[in-house]
PDB file of C-alpha atoms in Angstrom:
ATOM      1  CA  MET A   1     -35.523 -92.928  66.317  1.00 49.00           C
ATOM      2  CA  PHE A   2     -34.687 -89.139  65.137  1.00 49.00           C
ATOM      3  CA  THR A   3     -32.931 -86.590  67.118  1.00 53.00           C
ATOM      4  CA  GLU A   4     -32.250 -82.930  65.547  1.00 57.00           C
ATOM      5  CA  GLN A   5     -29.351 -84.449  62.943  1.00 54.00           C
ATOM      6  CA  GLY A   6     -31.145 -87.469  61.857  1.00 54.00           C
ATOM      7  CA  PRO A   7     -31.502 -90.772  62.030  1.00 54.00           C
ATOM      8  CA  ALA A   8     -30.275 -92.426  65.286  1.00 52.00           C
ATOM      9  CA  TRP A   9     -28.118 -94.729  62.798  1.00 48.00           C
ATOM     10  CA  GLN A  10     -26.604 -91.786  61.175  1.00 50.00           C
ATOM     11  CA  LEU A  11     -25.422 -90.663  64.314  1.00 47.00           C
ATOM     12  CA  GLU A  12     -24.135 -93.860  65.374  1.00 55.00           C
ATOM     13  CA  ALA A  13     -21.912 -94.124  61.892  1.00 53.00           C
ATOM     14  CA  MET A  14     -20.696 -91.229  62.133  1.00 54.00           C
ATOM     15  CA  ASP A  15     -19.459 -91.401  65.154  1.00 69.00           C
ATOM     16  CA  SER A  16     -17.999 -94.692  64.190  1.00 72.00           C
ATOM     17  CA  ASN A  17     -16.295 -92.940  61.062  1.00 77.00           C
ATOM     18  CA  ALA A  18     -15.123 -89.987  63.301  1.00 79.00           C
ATOM     19  CA  LEU A  19     -13.942 -92.593  66.036  1.00 79.00           C
ATOM     20  CA  ARG A  20     -11.569 -94.853  63.124  1.00 82.00           C
ATOM     21  CA  GLU A  21     -10.332 -91.392  62.198  1.00 83.00           C
ATOM     22  CA  THR A  22      -9.017 -90.736  65.179  1.00 84.00           C
ATOM     23  CA  ILE A  23      -7.941 -93.557  66.261  1.00 84.00           C
ATOM     24  CA  ARG A  24      -5.901 -93.571  62.815  1.00 82.00           C
ATOM     25  CA  GLN A  25      -4.726 -90.264  63.614  1.00 84.00           C
ATOM     26  CA  ARG A  26      -3.368 -91.450  67.124  1.00 82.00           C
ATOM     27  CA  ALA A  27      -1.487 -94.948  65.168  1.00 78.00           C
ATOM     28  CA  GLY A  28      -0.122 -91.942  63.075  1.00 78.00           C
ATOM     29  CA  ASN A  29       0.987 -90.141  65.217  1.00 78.00           C
ATOM     30  CA  ILE A  30       2.729 -92.680  67.790  1.00 78.00           C
ATOM     31  CA  TRP A  31       4.443 -93.870  64.589  1.00 75.00           C
ATOM     32  CA  GLN A  32       6.001 -90.417  63.748  1.00 80.00           C
ATOM     33  CA  ARG A  33       7.061 -90.373  67.803  1.00 79.00           C
ATOM     34  CA  LEU A  34       9.152 -93.865  66.986  1.00 77.00           C
ATOM     35  CA  ARG A  35      10.679 -92.796  64.026  1.00 78.00           C
ATOM     36  CA  LEU A  36      12.220 -89.256  65.522  1.00 79.00           C
ATOM     37  CA  ARG A  37      13.050 -91.426  68.756  1.00 82.00           C
ATOM     38  CA  ARG A  38      14.967 -94.144  66.393  1.00 82.00           C
ATOM     39  CA  ARG A  39      17.199 -90.897  65.135  1.00 86.00           C
ATOM     40  CA  GLU A  40      18.500 -90.560  68.574  1.00 88.00           C
ATOM     41  CA  PRO A  41      21.662 -92.350  68.506  1.00 90.00           C
ATOM     42  CA  TRP A  42      21.226 -94.175  71.846  1.00 90.00           C
ATOM     43  CA  ASN A  43      18.141 -95.056  70.896  1.00 91.00           C
ATOM     44  CA  TRP A  44      19.031 -96.631  67.542  1.00 92.00           C
ATOM     45  CA  LEU A  45      22.312 -98.369  69.272  1.00 92.00           C
ATOM     46  CA  VAL A  46      19.958 -99.322  71.545  1.00 93.00           C
ATOM     47  CA  GLN A  47      17.420-101.361  69.366  1.00 93.00           C
ATOM     48  CA  THR A  48      20.105-101.677  66.919  1.00 93.00           C
ATOM     49  CA  ALA A  49      21.993-104.050  69.677  1.00 94.00           C
ATOM     50  CA  SER A  50      19.503-105.651  70.690  1.00 94.00           C
ATOM     51  CA  ALA A  51      17.872-106.606  67.516  1.00 94.00           C
ATOM     52  CA  ALA A  52      21.639-107.982  66.868  1.00 95.00           C
ATOM     53  CA  LEU A  53      20.892-110.467  70.177  1.00 95.00           C
ATOM     54  CA  LEU A  54      17.509-112.225  68.236  1.00 94.00           C
ATOM     55  CA  PRO A  55      19.067-114.593  65.819  1.00 94.00           C
ATOM     56  CA  PRO A  56      21.190-116.185  68.293  1.00 95.00           C
ATOM     57  CA  GLY A  57      17.995-116.295  70.998  1.00 95.00           C
ATOM     58  CA  LEU A  58      16.368-118.078  67.804  1.00 94.00           C
ATOM     59  CA  LEU A  59      19.252-120.257  66.882  1.00 94.00           C
ATOM     60  CA  PHE A  60      19.895-121.739  70.377  1.00 95.00           C
ATOM     61  CA  HIS A  61      16.433-121.624  71.733  1.00 94.00           C
ATOM     62  CA  SER A  62      17.001-119.225  74.559  1.00 94.00           C
ATOM     63  CA  PRO A  63      14.242-117.799  76.192  1.00 94.00           C
ATOM     64  CA  ALA A  64      16.454-115.500  77.928  1.00 95.00           C
ATOM     65  CA  LEU A  65      18.086-113.989  74.781  1.00 95.00           C
ATOM     66  CA  ILE A  66      14.809-113.569  72.804  1.00 95.00           C
ATOM     67  CA  VAL A  67      13.008-111.708  75.933  1.00 96.00           C
ATOM     68  CA  LEU A  68      15.994-110.108  76.581  1.00 96.00           C
ATOM     69  CA  ALA A  69      16.383-108.438  72.747  1.00 95.00           C
ATOM     70  CA  ILE A  70      12.514-107.946  72.415  1.00 94.00           C
ATOM     71  CA  LEU A  71      12.553-105.899  76.140  1.00 95.00           C
ATOM     72  CA  GLY A  72      15.726-104.082  74.235  1.00 93.00           C
ATOM     73  CA  ILE A  73      13.811-103.131  71.159  1.00 91.00           C
ATOM     74  CA  MET A  74      11.258-101.231  72.844  1.00 91.00           C
ATOM     75  CA  ALA A  75      13.320 -99.829  75.722  1.00 91.00           C
ATOM     76  CA  GLY A  76      14.648 -98.228  72.656  1.00 90.00           C
ATOM     77  CA  SER A  77      11.416 -97.012  72.146  1.00 88.00           C
ATOM     78  CA  PHE A  78      11.137 -94.375  75.172  1.00 89.00           C
ATOM     79  CA  VAL A  79      13.356 -91.807  76.076  1.00 87.00           C
ATOM     80  CA  LEU A  80      16.675 -92.478  77.338  1.00 86.00           C
ATOM     81  CA  PRO A  81      17.739 -89.719  80.149  1.00 87.00           C
ATOM     82  CA  LEU A  82      21.020 -90.608  79.264  1.00 86.00           C
ATOM     83  CA  PRO A  83      24.204 -88.045  78.565  1.00 90.00           C
ATOM     84  CA  PRO A  84      25.021 -87.406  74.857  1.00 89.00           C
ATOM     85  CA  MET A  85      26.803 -89.506  73.511  1.00 87.00           C
ATOM     86  CA  GLN A  86      29.753 -87.424  72.282  1.00 86.00           C
ATOM     87  CA  HIS A  87      30.489 -86.980  76.117  1.00 87.00           C
ATOM     88  CA  THR A  88      30.440 -90.465  76.948  1.00 88.00           C
ATOM     89  CA  GLY A  89      33.583 -93.572  75.923  1.00 88.00           C
ATOM     90  CA  LEU A  90      31.677 -93.977  72.498  1.00 87.00           C
ATOM     91  CA  ARG A  91      31.975 -90.793  71.168  1.00 88.00           C
ATOM     92  CA  ARG A  92      34.399 -92.500  68.468  1.00 92.00           C
ATOM     93  CA  LEU A  93      31.032 -94.359  66.994  1.00 90.00           C
ATOM     94  CA  VAL A  94      28.832 -91.336  67.222  1.00 91.00           C
ATOM     95  CA  PRO A  95      30.380 -90.578  63.121  1.00 93.00           C
ATOM     96  CA  GLY A  96      29.704 -93.526  62.075  1.00 93.00           C
ATOM     97  CA  ILE A  97      25.979 -94.153  63.593  1.00 92.00           C
ATOM     98  CA  GLU A  98      24.342 -90.421  62.667  1.00 93.00           C
ATOM     99  CA  LYS A  99      25.772 -91.576  59.251  1.00 95.00           C
ATOM    100  CA  LEU A 100      23.710 -95.017  59.158  1.00 94.00           C
ATOM    101  CA  ILE A 101      21.096 -92.865  60.875  1.00 92.00           C
ATOM    102  CA  GLY A 102      20.979 -90.684  57.875  1.00 93.00           C
ATOM    103  CA  TRP A 103      20.670 -93.729  55.696  1.00 94.00           C
ATOM    104  CA  GLU A 104      17.500 -95.008  57.467  1.00 91.00           C
ATOM    105  CA  CYS A 105      16.045 -91.863  57.199  1.00 89.00           C
ATOM    106  CA  ALA A 106      17.275 -90.997  53.782  1.00 92.00           C
ATOM    107  CA  TRP A 107      15.450 -94.556  52.935  1.00 91.00           C
ATOM    108  CA  LEU A 108      12.442 -93.840  55.232  1.00 87.00           C
ATOM    109  CA  ALA A 109      11.835 -90.491  53.481  1.00 89.00           C
ATOM    110  CA  ALA A 110      12.603 -91.137  49.971  1.00 92.00           C
ATOM    111  CA  PRO A 111       9.389 -92.165  47.546  1.00 94.00           C
ATOM    112  CA  MET A 112       7.906 -95.599  47.094  1.00 94.00           C
ATOM    113  CA  THR A 113       9.750 -96.414  43.783  1.00 94.00           C
ATOM    114  CA  PRO A 114       9.508-100.296  42.451  1.00 94.00           C
ATOM    115  CA  ARG A 115      12.952-100.949  43.741  1.00 91.00           C
ATOM    116  CA  LYS A 116      11.782 -99.522  47.271  1.00 93.00           C
ATOM    117  CA  LYS A 117       8.819-102.168  47.332  1.00 95.00           C
ATOM    118  CA  ARG A 118      10.602-105.439  45.790  1.00 92.00           C
ATOM    119  CA  GLN A 119      13.020-104.700  48.763  1.00 91.00           C
ATOM    120  CA  LEU A 120       9.616-104.139  51.444  1.00 94.00           C
ATOM    121  CA  ILE A 121       9.063-107.581  49.515  1.00 95.00           C
ATOM    122  CA  ILE A 122      12.669-109.156  50.015  1.00 91.00           C
ATOM    123  CA  LEU A 123      12.225-108.157  53.526  1.00 91.00           C
ATOM    124  CA  GLY A 124       8.705-109.238  54.660  1.00 94.00           C
ATOM    125  CA  LEU A 125       9.190-112.603  52.992  1.00 93.00           C
ATOM    126  CA  SER A 126      12.490-113.004  54.754  1.00 91.00           C
ATOM    127  CA  ALA A 127      12.018-112.065  57.987  1.00 93.00           C
ATOM    128  CA  PRO A 128       9.653-114.872  58.554  1.00 94.00           C
ATOM    129  CA  PHE A 129      11.344-117.419  56.958  1.00 93.00           C
ATOM    130  CA  SER A 130      15.008-116.530  58.549  1.00 92.00           C
ATOM    131  CA  VAL A 131      12.930-116.613  62.283  1.00 93.00           C
ATOM    132  CA  PHE A 132      11.554-119.895  61.065  1.00 94.00           C
ATOM    133  CA  PHE A 133      15.443-121.422  59.143  1.00 94.00           C
ATOM    134  CA  LEU A 134      16.739-120.209  62.593  1.00 93.00           C
ATOM    135  CA  TRP A 135      14.193-121.670  65.357  1.00 94.00           C
ATOM    136  CA  ARG A 136      15.012-124.642  63.288  1.00 94.00           C
ATOM    137  CA  GLN A 137      18.846-124.485  63.063  1.00 92.00           C
ATOM    138  CA  ASP A 138      18.967-124.771  59.698  1.00 92.00           C
ATOM    139  CA  LEU A 139      21.113-122.148  58.729  1.00 91.00           C
ATOM    140  CA  GLY A 140      21.584-123.777  54.902  1.00 92.00           C
ATOM    141  CA  PRO A 141      19.125-121.790  53.661  1.00 91.00           C
ATOM    142  CA  ILE A 142      19.758-118.436  54.807  1.00 90.00           C
ATOM    143  CA  GLY A 143      23.904-119.275  53.495  1.00 92.00           C
ATOM    144  CA  LEU A 144      22.240-119.894  50.155  1.00 93.00           C
ATOM    145  CA  ALA A 145      20.429-116.315  50.333  1.00 89.00           C
ATOM    146  CA  ILE A 146      23.001-114.440  51.440  1.00 91.00           C
ATOM    147  CA  ALA A 147      24.935-115.943  48.441  1.00 94.00           C
ATOM    148  CA  VAL A 148      22.030-115.294  45.923  1.00 92.00           C
ATOM    149  CA  MET A 149      22.137-111.496  47.421  1.00 90.00           C
ATOM    150  CA  ALA A 150      26.073-111.141  47.135  1.00 95.00           C
ATOM    151  CA  LEU A 151      25.874-112.653  43.538  1.00 94.00           C
ATOM    152  CA  LEU A 152      23.045-110.042  42.710  1.00 91.00           C
ATOM    153  CA  HIS A 153      25.114-107.463  43.718  1.00 92.00           C
ATOM    154  CA  VAL A 154      27.867-108.103  41.825  1.00 94.00           C
ATOM    155  CA  ARG A 155      25.323-108.882  38.834  1.00 92.00           C
ATOM    156  CA  ARG A 156      23.989-105.433  38.908  1.00 90.00           C
ATOM    157  CA  LYS A 157      27.534-103.370  39.907  1.00 93.00           C
ATOM    158  CA  ASN A 158      28.927-104.971  36.586  1.00 92.00           C
ATOM    159  CA  ILE A 159      25.857-103.785  34.694  1.00 92.00           C
ATOM    160  CA  GLU A 160      26.659-100.579  36.818  1.00 91.00           C
ATOM    161  CA  ASP A 161      30.713-100.395  35.170  1.00 90.00           C
ATOM    162  CA  GLY A 162      29.165-101.633  31.532  1.00 88.00           C
ATOM    163  CA  ILE A 163      31.116-105.025  32.059  1.00 86.00           C
ATOM    164  CA  ASP A 164      28.414-107.347  29.790  1.00 79.00           C
ATOM    165  CA  PRO A 165      26.904-110.064  32.465  1.00 67.00           C
TER     166      PRO A 165
END
């Protein structure tokens, strides 16, 4: 059928493209809001502490720890109506937390370099493998991966300091 603006199928295609753009824009807004919330010290602390509960939960097959970790990560994504951290007993942690948040923000804001791509690939591959090995209670491969990363770090530092590997 035809309308004033053209065939009906063209209108449907235009509507679906506009809908896709709207969904993409909303997803971008949600991502940006989550990144801004992550910069708040309380949110960062809640999410990091909750993420630290995940490995023991997987290792010990504890559904309670796994659910608590997931709920904590989700809770850290919302506005937390808490007093400023400087006015609480955790004020000693504020400089360290702000430093870590700054490092994280700087890494996220950095352009996509080959090194950053490598880091993302390693993170993307190691996370599911870590979950799998923790669930199977097999710590050998995880320990081996940590040892290899430490040796590669030492090798890189030696090269930077002029020591021939």
